[in-house]
Short mmCIF file of C-alpha atoms in Angstrom, two decimals:
data_model
loop_
_atom_site.label_atom_id
_atom_site.label_comp_id
_atom_site.label_asym_id
_atom_site.label_seq_id
_atom_site.Cartn_x
_atom_site.Cartn_y
_atom_site.Cartn_z
CA UNK A 143 55.33 -38.25 89.00
CA UNK A 144 53.91 -38.54 85.36
CA UNK A 145 50.06 -37.45 85.00
CA UNK A 146 49.52 -41.16 84.33
CA UNK A 147 51.13 -42.33 87.66
CA UNK A 148 48.91 -39.64 89.34
CA UNK A 149 45.63 -41.09 88.06
CA UNK A 150 47.32 -44.60 89.06
CA UNK A 151 47.75 -43.51 92.37
CA UNK A 152 43.97 -42.10 92.55
CA UNK A 153 42.25 -44.94 91.30
CA UNK A 154 43.56 -48.23 91.37
CA UNK A 155 42.21 -50.64 93.94
CA UNK A 156 42.18 -54.11 94.47
CA UNK A 157 39.53 -56.27 94.83
CA UNK A 158 41.70 -59.42 95.19
CA UNK A 159 40.53 -60.56 98.35
CA UNK A 160 37.34 -60.89 97.32
CA UNK A 161 38.45 -64.48 95.81
CA UNK A 162 41.56 -65.52 98.06
CA UNK A 163 41.96 -68.78 99.46
CA UNK A 164 42.11 -72.57 98.13
CA UNK A 165 39.65 -73.84 95.77
CA UNK A 166 38.82 -77.57 94.52
CA UNK A 167 37.63 -78.82 91.28
CA UNK A 168 33.98 -77.18 90.78
CA UNK A 169 34.30 -74.87 93.64
CA UNK A 170 33.36 -71.25 93.40
CA UNK A 171 35.35 -68.43 94.66
CA UNK A 172 32.40 -66.53 96.27
CA UNK A 173 33.32 -64.08 99.60
CA UNK A 174 31.66 -61.23 101.20
CA UNK A 175 33.28 -58.03 99.95
CA UNK A 176 35.48 -56.23 102.56
CA UNK A 177 34.29 -53.06 104.46
CA UNK A 178 36.88 -51.00 102.56
CA UNK A 179 39.13 -51.84 99.85
CA UNK A 180 43.02 -52.13 100.40
CA UNK A 181 45.19 -48.58 100.03
CA UNK A 182 46.06 -48.26 96.37
CA UNK A 183 49.45 -48.33 95.48
CA UNK A 184 50.75 -45.06 93.80
CA UNK A 185 53.69 -46.71 91.80
CA UNK A 186 54.40 -50.34 92.26
CA UNK A 187 58.01 -50.23 91.09
CA UNK A 188 60.19 -51.76 93.75
CA UNK A 189 57.29 -53.01 95.61
CA UNK A 190 58.09 -56.23 97.27
CA UNK A 191 55.19 -59.22 97.58
CA UNK A 192 55.58 -61.97 99.81
CA UNK A 193 53.13 -64.29 98.44
CA UNK A 194 52.54 -68.09 99.74
CA UNK A 195 55.30 -69.45 98.25
CA UNK A 196 57.49 -66.98 96.72
CA UNK A 197 58.47 -63.44 97.58
CA UNK A 198 59.12 -60.79 94.82
CA UNK A 199 59.84 -57.52 93.77
CA UNK A 200 57.88 -55.61 91.02
CA UNK A 201 60.00 -53.96 88.22
CA UNK A 202 58.35 -51.48 85.79
CA UNK A 203 59.88 -51.94 82.24
CA UNK A 204 57.46 -50.02 80.11
CA UNK A 205 55.26 -47.06 81.36
CA UNK A 206 52.71 -44.77 79.26
CA UNK A 207 51.25 -47.40 77.78
CA UNK A 208 47.66 -47.12 76.74
CA UNK A 209 45.51 -49.65 77.93
CA UNK A 210 47.56 -52.80 77.23
CA UNK A 211 46.02 -55.88 75.72
CA UNK A 212 49.04 -58.43 75.09
CA UNK A 213 52.68 -59.12 75.22
CA UNK A 214 55.15 -61.39 73.45
CA UNK A 215 59.00 -61.32 73.28
CA UNK A 216 60.63 -61.60 69.75
CA UNK A 217 63.65 -64.15 69.69
CA UNK A 218 66.25 -61.00 70.15
CA UNK A 219 64.68 -59.77 73.37
CA UNK A 220 62.24 -57.14 71.92
CA UNK A 221 59.01 -57.12 73.81
CA UNK A 222 55.62 -56.51 71.62
CA UNK A 223 52.92 -54.80 73.45
CA UNK A 224 49.62 -54.21 71.43
CA UNK A 225 47.73 -51.02 72.69
CA UNK A 226 44.07 -51.44 72.33
CA UNK A 227 43.31 -48.15 70.43
CA UNK A 228 45.28 -49.72 68.06
CA UNK A 229 48.89 -49.21 68.43
CA UNK A 230 51.78 -51.94 68.25
CA UNK A 231 54.58 -51.04 70.49
CA UNK A 232 58.21 -52.41 71.01
CA UNK A 233 60.25 -52.19 74.28
CA UNK A 234 64.17 -52.65 72.78
CA UNK A 235 66.89 -52.93 75.30
CA UNK A 236 64.90 -51.91 78.32
CA UNK A 237 63.28 -49.05 76.56
CA UNK A 238 59.96 -48.30 75.07
CA UNK A 239 60.24 -46.94 71.53
CA UNK A 240 58.54 -43.73 71.04
CA UNK A 241 56.56 -44.26 67.98
CA UNK A 242 54.45 -47.26 67.09
CA UNK A 243 55.13 -49.68 64.66
CA UNK A 244 53.66 -47.85 61.13
CA UNK A 245 51.25 -49.27 59.01
CA UNK A 246 49.48 -51.67 61.32
CA UNK A 247 45.56 -52.72 60.43
CA UNK A 248 42.94 -49.65 61.21
CA UNK A 249 41.18 -50.95 64.08
CA UNK A 250 37.43 -50.43 65.81
CA UNK A 251 38.03 -49.46 69.70
CA UNK A 252 35.09 -49.44 71.78
CA UNK A 253 34.09 -51.68 74.80
CA UNK A 254 35.88 -54.87 74.05
CA UNK A 255 37.17 -53.99 70.90
CA UNK A 256 40.44 -52.70 69.71
CA UNK A 257 43.75 -54.23 68.81
CA UNK A 258 43.88 -57.34 70.77
CA UNK A 259 46.33 -60.28 70.90
CA UNK A 260 50.01 -60.70 69.47
CA UNK A 261 52.05 -63.62 69.08
CA UNK A 262 55.18 -64.47 67.23
CA UNK A 263 55.60 -67.51 65.35
CA UNK A 264 57.42 -70.38 66.96
CA UNK A 265 59.85 -70.64 63.57
CA UNK A 266 60.23 -66.78 63.49
CA UNK A 267 64.03 -66.89 63.27
CA UNK A 268 63.44 -68.29 60.05
CA UNK A 269 60.06 -66.75 58.98
CA UNK A 270 59.80 -63.42 60.64
CA UNK A 271 55.94 -64.12 61.15
CA UNK A 272 54.02 -62.04 63.90
CA UNK A 273 50.29 -62.65 64.45
CA UNK A 274 47.57 -59.78 65.27
CA UNK A 275 43.83 -59.74 66.18
CA UNK A 276 41.65 -56.98 66.26
CA UNK A 277 38.30 -55.47 65.75
CA UNK A 278 37.13 -53.83 62.31
CA UNK A 279 34.38 -52.32 60.99
CA UNK A 280 32.54 -54.55 58.17
CA UNK A 281 34.46 -53.87 54.59
CA UNK A 282 32.53 -51.91 52.64
CA UNK A 283 30.22 -50.40 55.05
CA UNK A 284 28.24 -47.00 54.36
CA UNK A 285 26.90 -45.45 57.56
CA UNK A 286 23.32 -44.88 57.43
CA UNK A 287 22.01 -41.15 56.98
CA UNK A 288 21.16 -39.08 59.66
CA UNK A 289 17.59 -38.78 60.70
CA UNK A 290 15.82 -35.87 59.77
CA UNK A 291 15.32 -32.97 62.23
CA UNK A 292 12.69 -33.88 64.72
CA UNK A 293 12.40 -37.50 63.76
CA UNK A 294 11.89 -40.04 66.67
CA UNK A 295 15.18 -41.82 67.76
CA UNK A 296 15.76 -45.38 66.36
CA UNK A 297 14.39 -48.21 68.22
CA UNK A 298 17.18 -49.93 70.32
CA UNK A 299 18.30 -53.77 69.15
CA UNK A 300 17.51 -56.56 71.04
CA UNK A 301 20.16 -57.36 74.19
CA UNK A 302 21.51 -60.34 71.77
CA UNK A 303 22.64 -57.37 69.38
CA UNK A 304 23.50 -54.48 71.39
CA UNK A 305 25.34 -55.97 74.36
CA UNK A 306 24.58 -55.23 78.28
CA UNK A 307 26.29 -53.16 80.60
CA UNK A 308 27.86 -49.53 80.39
CA UNK A 309 30.21 -48.75 77.58
CA UNK A 310 28.63 -51.40 75.16
CA UNK A 311 27.20 -50.45 71.81
CA UNK A 312 24.47 -51.03 69.70
CA UNK A 313 23.20 -48.35 66.80
CA UNK A 314 24.74 -46.33 65.77
CA UNK A 315 27.78 -47.98 65.93
CA UNK A 316 28.83 -50.11 62.76
CA UNK A 317 28.52 -53.82 62.40
CA UNK A 318 32.23 -55.21 63.41
CA UNK A 319 34.11 -58.42 64.02
CA UNK A 320 37.32 -60.06 64.90
CA UNK A 321 40.23 -60.39 62.41
CA UNK A 322 43.37 -62.18 62.47
CA UNK A 323 46.29 -61.34 60.40
CA UNK A 324 50.06 -62.35 60.33
CA UNK A 325 52.94 -59.76 58.91
CA UNK A 326 56.41 -58.89 59.50
CA UNK A 327 57.96 -55.52 60.99
CA UNK A 328 60.56 -54.24 58.59
CA UNK A 329 64.11 -52.82 59.71
CA UNK A 330 62.49 -49.18 59.52
CA UNK A 331 59.60 -50.58 62.40
CA UNK A 332 56.97 -51.02 59.48
CA UNK A 333 54.13 -53.05 59.35
CA UNK A 334 54.88 -55.43 56.12
CA UNK A 335 53.65 -58.62 53.94
CA UNK A 336 50.47 -58.72 55.64
CA UNK A 337 48.37 -61.79 55.16
CA UNK A 338 44.86 -62.77 56.41
CA UNK A 339 44.44 -65.80 58.69
CA UNK A 340 40.64 -65.27 59.33
CA UNK A 341 38.20 -62.78 58.35
CA UNK A 342 34.49 -63.67 58.59
CA UNK A 343 31.43 -63.56 56.45
CA UNK A 344 29.58 -59.90 56.55
CA UNK A 345 26.41 -61.60 58.09
CA UNK A 346 28.65 -62.58 61.34
CA UNK A 347 29.47 -58.57 62.00
CA UNK A 348 27.31 -57.19 64.50
CA UNK A 349 26.90 -53.94 66.03
CA UNK A 350 27.43 -54.97 69.57
CA UNK A 351 30.95 -54.09 70.76
CA UNK A 352 31.23 -57.13 73.23
CA UNK A 353 32.97 -60.27 73.27
CA UNK A 354 35.63 -60.67 70.33
CA UNK A 355 37.73 -62.77 72.16
CA UNK A 356 40.74 -63.56 71.15
CA UNK A 357 43.54 -65.23 72.49
CA UNK A 358 46.57 -66.93 70.20
CA UNK A 359 48.68 -70.00 71.02
CA UNK A 360 50.68 -72.44 68.98
CA UNK A 361 51.21 -75.97 69.58
CA UNK A 362 54.55 -78.00 68.83
CA UNK A 363 53.51 -78.56 65.43
CA UNK A 364 52.83 -75.27 64.58
CA UNK A 365 49.37 -75.28 64.70
CA UNK A 366 47.61 -71.95 65.43
CA UNK A 367 45.12 -71.90 67.98
CA UNK A 368 42.75 -69.10 68.01
CA UNK A 369 39.54 -68.00 70.12
CA UNK A 370 36.42 -65.92 69.01
CA UNK A 371 33.69 -64.61 71.26
CA UNK A 372 30.21 -64.99 70.50
CA UNK A 373 29.59 -61.31 69.96
CA UNK A 374 26.89 -61.43 73.19
CA UNK A 375 24.66 -63.86 71.05
CA UNK A 376 24.50 -66.98 72.99
CA UNK A 377 22.81 -69.21 70.37
CA UNK A 378 25.74 -68.66 67.85
CA UNK A 379 28.14 -70.65 70.74
CA UNK A 380 26.24 -73.43 69.47
CA UNK A 381 25.76 -73.10 66.25
CA UNK A 382 28.60 -75.26 64.41
CA UNK A 383 28.07 -73.20 61.11
CA UNK A 384 29.29 -70.34 62.65
CA UNK A 385 32.78 -69.56 63.78
CA UNK A 386 31.49 -67.57 66.97
CA UNK A 387 31.84 -68.78 70.43
CA UNK A 388 34.54 -70.98 69.30
CA UNK A 389 38.17 -72.25 69.57
CA UNK A 390 39.55 -72.73 66.66
CA UNK A 391 42.78 -74.41 64.79
CA UNK A 392 44.40 -73.89 61.70
CA UNK A 393 47.77 -74.26 60.16
CA UNK A 394 50.24 -71.47 60.21
CA UNK A 395 48.81 -69.98 57.13
CA UNK A 396 45.33 -70.24 58.05
CA UNK A 397 44.47 -73.44 56.21
CA UNK A 398 42.67 -76.35 57.90
CA UNK A 399 44.26 -79.21 59.24
CA UNK A 400 42.73 -82.50 57.93
CA UNK A 401 42.71 -84.05 61.34
CA UNK A 402 40.14 -81.24 62.82
CA UNK A 403 37.13 -82.47 64.56
CA UNK A 404 34.83 -81.13 62.34
CA UNK A 405 36.20 -81.39 58.83
CA UNK A 406 33.57 -82.98 56.39
CA UNK A 407 30.83 -82.74 58.82
CA UNK A 408 28.09 -81.13 56.91
CA UNK A 409 27.87 -77.32 57.01
CA UNK A 410 30.09 -77.39 60.25
CA UNK A 411 33.02 -74.65 60.13
CA UNK A 412 36.28 -76.73 59.49
CA UNK A 413 38.45 -74.98 61.64
CA UNK A 414 36.19 -75.36 64.94
CA UNK A 415 38.32 -77.44 67.66
CA UNK A 416 36.04 -76.87 70.33
CA UNK A 417 32.68 -74.70 70.94
CA UNK A 418 29.68 -73.28 73.28
CA UNK A 419 32.22 -70.57 74.63
CA UNK A 420 30.98 -67.22 75.65
CA UNK A 421 34.67 -64.82 75.70
CA UNK A 422 37.18 -66.96 75.59
CA UNK A 423 40.77 -64.75 76.36
CA UNK A 424 43.35 -67.13 77.66
CA UNK A 425 44.73 -70.00 76.68
CA UNK A 426 47.86 -72.35 78.05
CA UNK A 427 49.55 -75.71 77.55
CA UNK A 428 49.97 -77.72 80.86
CA UNK A 429 53.64 -78.84 80.74
CA UNK A 430 52.87 -82.03 82.63
CA UNK A 431 49.87 -83.63 80.71
CA UNK A 432 49.69 -81.65 77.68
CA UNK A 433 46.16 -80.43 77.88
CA UNK A 434 45.36 -77.38 76.58
CA UNK A 435 43.51 -74.85 79.52
CA UNK A 436 41.29 -71.90 78.80
CA UNK A 437 39.89 -69.14 80.29
CA UNK A 438 36.59 -67.47 79.40
CA UNK A 439 34.44 -64.77 80.72
CA UNK A 440 30.99 -65.35 82.27
CA UNK A 441 27.96 -63.34 82.68
CA UNK A 442 27.67 -61.60 85.98
CA UNK A 443 29.78 -64.45 87.78
CA UNK A 444 30.34 -67.88 86.17
CA UNK A 445 33.66 -66.94 84.64
CA UNK A 446 35.32 -70.42 83.91
CA UNK A 447 38.73 -72.09 83.39
CA UNK A 448 38.67 -75.39 81.29
CA UNK A 449 40.50 -78.20 79.94
CA UNK A 450 39.79 -78.24 76.02
CA UNK A 451 39.31 -81.63 74.63
CA UNK A 452 38.75 -81.40 70.60
CA UNK A 453 35.11 -81.58 69.49
CA UNK A 454 33.63 -81.07 72.77
CA UNK A 455 31.10 -78.80 73.97
CA UNK A 456 31.62 -76.32 76.70
CA UNK A 457 28.12 -75.63 76.93
CA UNK A 458 27.59 -71.56 76.72
CA UNK A 459 24.32 -70.65 75.02
CA UNK A 460 22.40 -73.48 77.01
CA UNK A 461 24.38 -73.73 80.33
CA UNK A 462 26.40 -71.52 82.81
CA UNK A 463 27.48 -70.85 86.12
CA UNK A 464 26.64 -67.25 85.81
CA UNK A 465 23.58 -65.11 85.80
CA UNK A 466 21.88 -64.72 82.17
CA UNK A 467 18.14 -65.06 81.76
CA UNK A 468 18.69 -66.09 78.15
CA UNK A 469 20.74 -69.40 79.41
CA UNK A 470 18.99 -70.64 82.24
CA UNK A 471 20.45 -74.08 83.05
CA UNK A 472 23.56 -75.29 85.09
CA UNK A 473 23.97 -78.48 83.38
CA UNK A 474 22.96 -80.29 80.30
CA UNK A 475 23.77 -83.79 78.91
CA UNK A 476 26.67 -83.70 76.46
CA UNK A 477 28.26 -80.42 77.65
CA UNK A 478 31.55 -79.97 79.77
CA UNK A 479 31.45 -78.50 83.35
CA UNK A 480 34.25 -76.21 84.29
CA UNK A 481 37.50 -77.00 86.03
CA UNK A 482 36.51 -73.99 88.59
CA UNK A 483 34.28 -70.91 88.21
CA UNK A 484 34.27 -67.59 89.86
CA UNK A 485 31.06 -65.60 91.41
CA UNK A 486 31.85 -62.48 92.07
CA UNK A 487 33.45 -62.53 88.44
CA UNK A 488 37.36 -61.92 88.09
CA UNK A 489 37.16 -61.58 84.33
CA UNK A 490 39.90 -64.09 83.73
CA UNK A 491 42.24 -63.21 80.48
CA UNK A 492 45.73 -64.45 79.65
CA UNK A 493 47.30 -67.43 81.41
CA UNK A 494 50.37 -69.62 81.41
CA UNK A 495 51.91 -72.16 82.80
CA UNK A 496 55.14 -71.27 84.76
CA UNK A 497 57.81 -73.46 83.16
CA UNK A 498 60.95 -71.90 84.56
CA UNK A 499 63.57 -72.21 87.09
CA UNK A 500 63.34 -68.42 88.63
CA UNK A 501 60.60 -69.33 91.38
CA UNK A 502 61.02 -72.96 92.51
CA UNK A 503 57.95 -73.01 94.41
CA UNK A 504 55.96 -72.04 91.35
CA UNK A 505 56.85 -75.07 89.36
CA UNK A 506 54.06 -75.92 86.87
CA UNK A 507 51.56 -73.74 88.22
CA UNK A 508 49.06 -72.09 86.21
CA UNK A 509 49.08 -68.03 86.38
CA UNK A 510 46.01 -66.28 85.37
CA UNK A 511 45.44 -62.59 84.90
CA UNK A 512 42.35 -60.81 85.96
CA UNK A 513 40.68 -57.64 85.12
CA UNK A 514 37.63 -57.15 87.15
CA UNK A 515 39.73 -59.08 89.84
CA UNK A 516 42.50 -56.76 89.24
CA UNK A 517 45.01 -59.33 90.04
CA UNK A 518 47.38 -62.22 88.89
CA UNK A 519 45.96 -65.64 90.34
CA UNK A 520 47.96 -68.99 90.87
CA UNK A 521 46.55 -72.28 90.71
CA UNK A 522 48.09 -75.24 91.62
CA UNK A 523 47.01 -78.31 89.18
CA UNK A 524 47.36 -81.98 89.67
CA UNK A 525 45.69 -83.64 86.12
CA UNK A 526 42.62 -81.90 85.76
CA UNK A 527 41.86 -80.70 89.18
CA UNK A 528 42.78 -77.32 90.83
CA UNK A 529 43.75 -78.14 94.08
CA UNK A 530 44.66 -74.69 95.64
CA UNK A 531 44.77 -70.73 94.43
CA UNK A 532 45.80 -67.65 95.63
CA UNK A 533 45.98 -64.22 94.32
CA UNK A 534 49.70 -63.54 94.39
CA UNK A 535 49.09 -59.84 92.93
CA UNK A 536 46.45 -57.18 93.51
CA UNK A 537 46.18 -53.63 94.34
CA UNK A 538 48.24 -52.69 90.69
CA UNK A 539 45.00 -52.50 88.56
CA UNK A 540 43.43 -54.45 85.89
CA UNK A 541 45.90 -57.36 84.62
CA UNK A 542 45.23 -58.58 81.01
CA UNK A 543 48.18 -60.48 79.94
CA UNK A 544 50.83 -62.85 81.49
CA UNK A 545 53.75 -64.29 79.95
CA UNK A 546 57.25 -65.83 80.56
CA UNK A 547 60.19 -64.05 79.51
CA UNK A 548 62.99 -65.25 77.69
CA UNK A 549 65.00 -64.68 80.98
CA UNK A 550 62.43 -66.89 83.01
CA UNK A 551 60.79 -64.04 84.67
CA UNK A 552 56.74 -63.50 84.73
CA UNK A 553 55.96 -60.40 82.65
CA UNK A 554 52.36 -58.76 83.16
CA UNK A 555 50.38 -55.97 81.83
CA UNK A 556 48.81 -53.49 84.27
CA UNK A 557 45.98 -51.14 83.54
CA UNK A 558 44.62 -48.36 85.51
CA UNK A 559 40.91 -49.11 86.68
CA UNK A 560 38.70 -46.61 84.90
CA UNK A 561 35.00 -45.50 86.02
CA UNK A 562 33.78 -47.98 83.78
CA UNK A 563 35.02 -51.58 82.55
CA UNK A 564 35.57 -50.46 79.04
CA UNK A 565 37.29 -47.19 79.84
CA UNK A 566 40.73 -46.79 78.05
CA UNK A 567 43.19 -45.69 80.58
CA UNK A 568 47.09 -45.66 81.39
CA UNK A 569 48.95 -48.60 81.89
CA UNK A 570 52.45 -50.51 82.23
CA UNK A 571 54.42 -53.72 81.66
CA UNK A 572 55.85 -55.16 84.72
CA UNK A 573 57.97 -58.21 85.61
CA UNK A 574 58.43 -60.09 88.83
CA UNK A 575 61.71 -60.42 90.40
CA UNK A 576 62.19 -63.30 93.01
CA UNK A 577 63.49 -62.07 96.16
CA UNK A 578 65.16 -64.31 98.84
CA UNK A 579 63.25 -65.35 101.22
#
């Protein structure tokens, strides 16, 4: 067994039982924690799991991945993996290539920051574009000189600027922000032809290392949707003059579609599609209704699953189902309520509606990955309601992303749970193989 596998055996545990069971619209998953956590799974490869509507086996397809954040398939079957410390990895013909893609952007990695999402253009076979998001230090940053010997330490910034909880930043951390680029991978495994899709103005960079977003999804017209967190500054989510705390919609080259809801409306950022978001990390298209679904992290509970409508306000900065003294209200006129929310937190991230044929009982169900919840959660959906839920996967560590592979199987990232939430730890990529019941 490798050192990382030994680590997995030592520290992975499940809290999936906290949120098991059925939920209806606007319900909250809130249960008493069990007396003791279930036994950890040392190595999930080959483990058979029986869920309510499908029995499946875990098949590990790549190991020795450090803090996997996102995955995406190329048309030729290669699997792209982002490692949060800043590496873009490739699984080719069932094997993880030993070297990361050369020449990818330099990232700032701390707490929520690092190399984040990856997405492949729907017309990749024609244009070769791959999209990446990451956190960077503000361009032309000059670090302040160290204090003289014996000087008093600097006064910490307010909570809105430094973040809350273990592992988050503040001075002396530099100002950072999410950046979105597209590029191509050459035949010699090098990142080339990079173009910037989004880079914010220097004034929106901040020293907090929390709430960068970010998730990508394309629509049928090849518009790119991307999410940005509010960098732990709640009022920014309500401010249409800043891109923070929003879902954005752009053309595939980053230009602004003329039919975006805030085009030509004062000083509103024209790429905004919806606003009032805290830290959105999941997007998925409902194959039945065509609606866009979204997941976002709440403050000490109050994680949300939303159906996104253009121009609508989802409340963060004014309302929350979680616990943040800066945001005291639960409801407010003109602001959307979540479809479902979770207290205690499960920290929902990547999500996908299952549209394949490998798991007949899961057709058109929504699958949501969870970090704090350390689970893959299945949601049955009817229109804009969630009628039932179950955690189909637990005891295997933090789950940051879930996608459908070209073979019709679900693929997930798995990461060992560390001593604190932001710790970088070993992980792997696995797929769910159906087993006859």
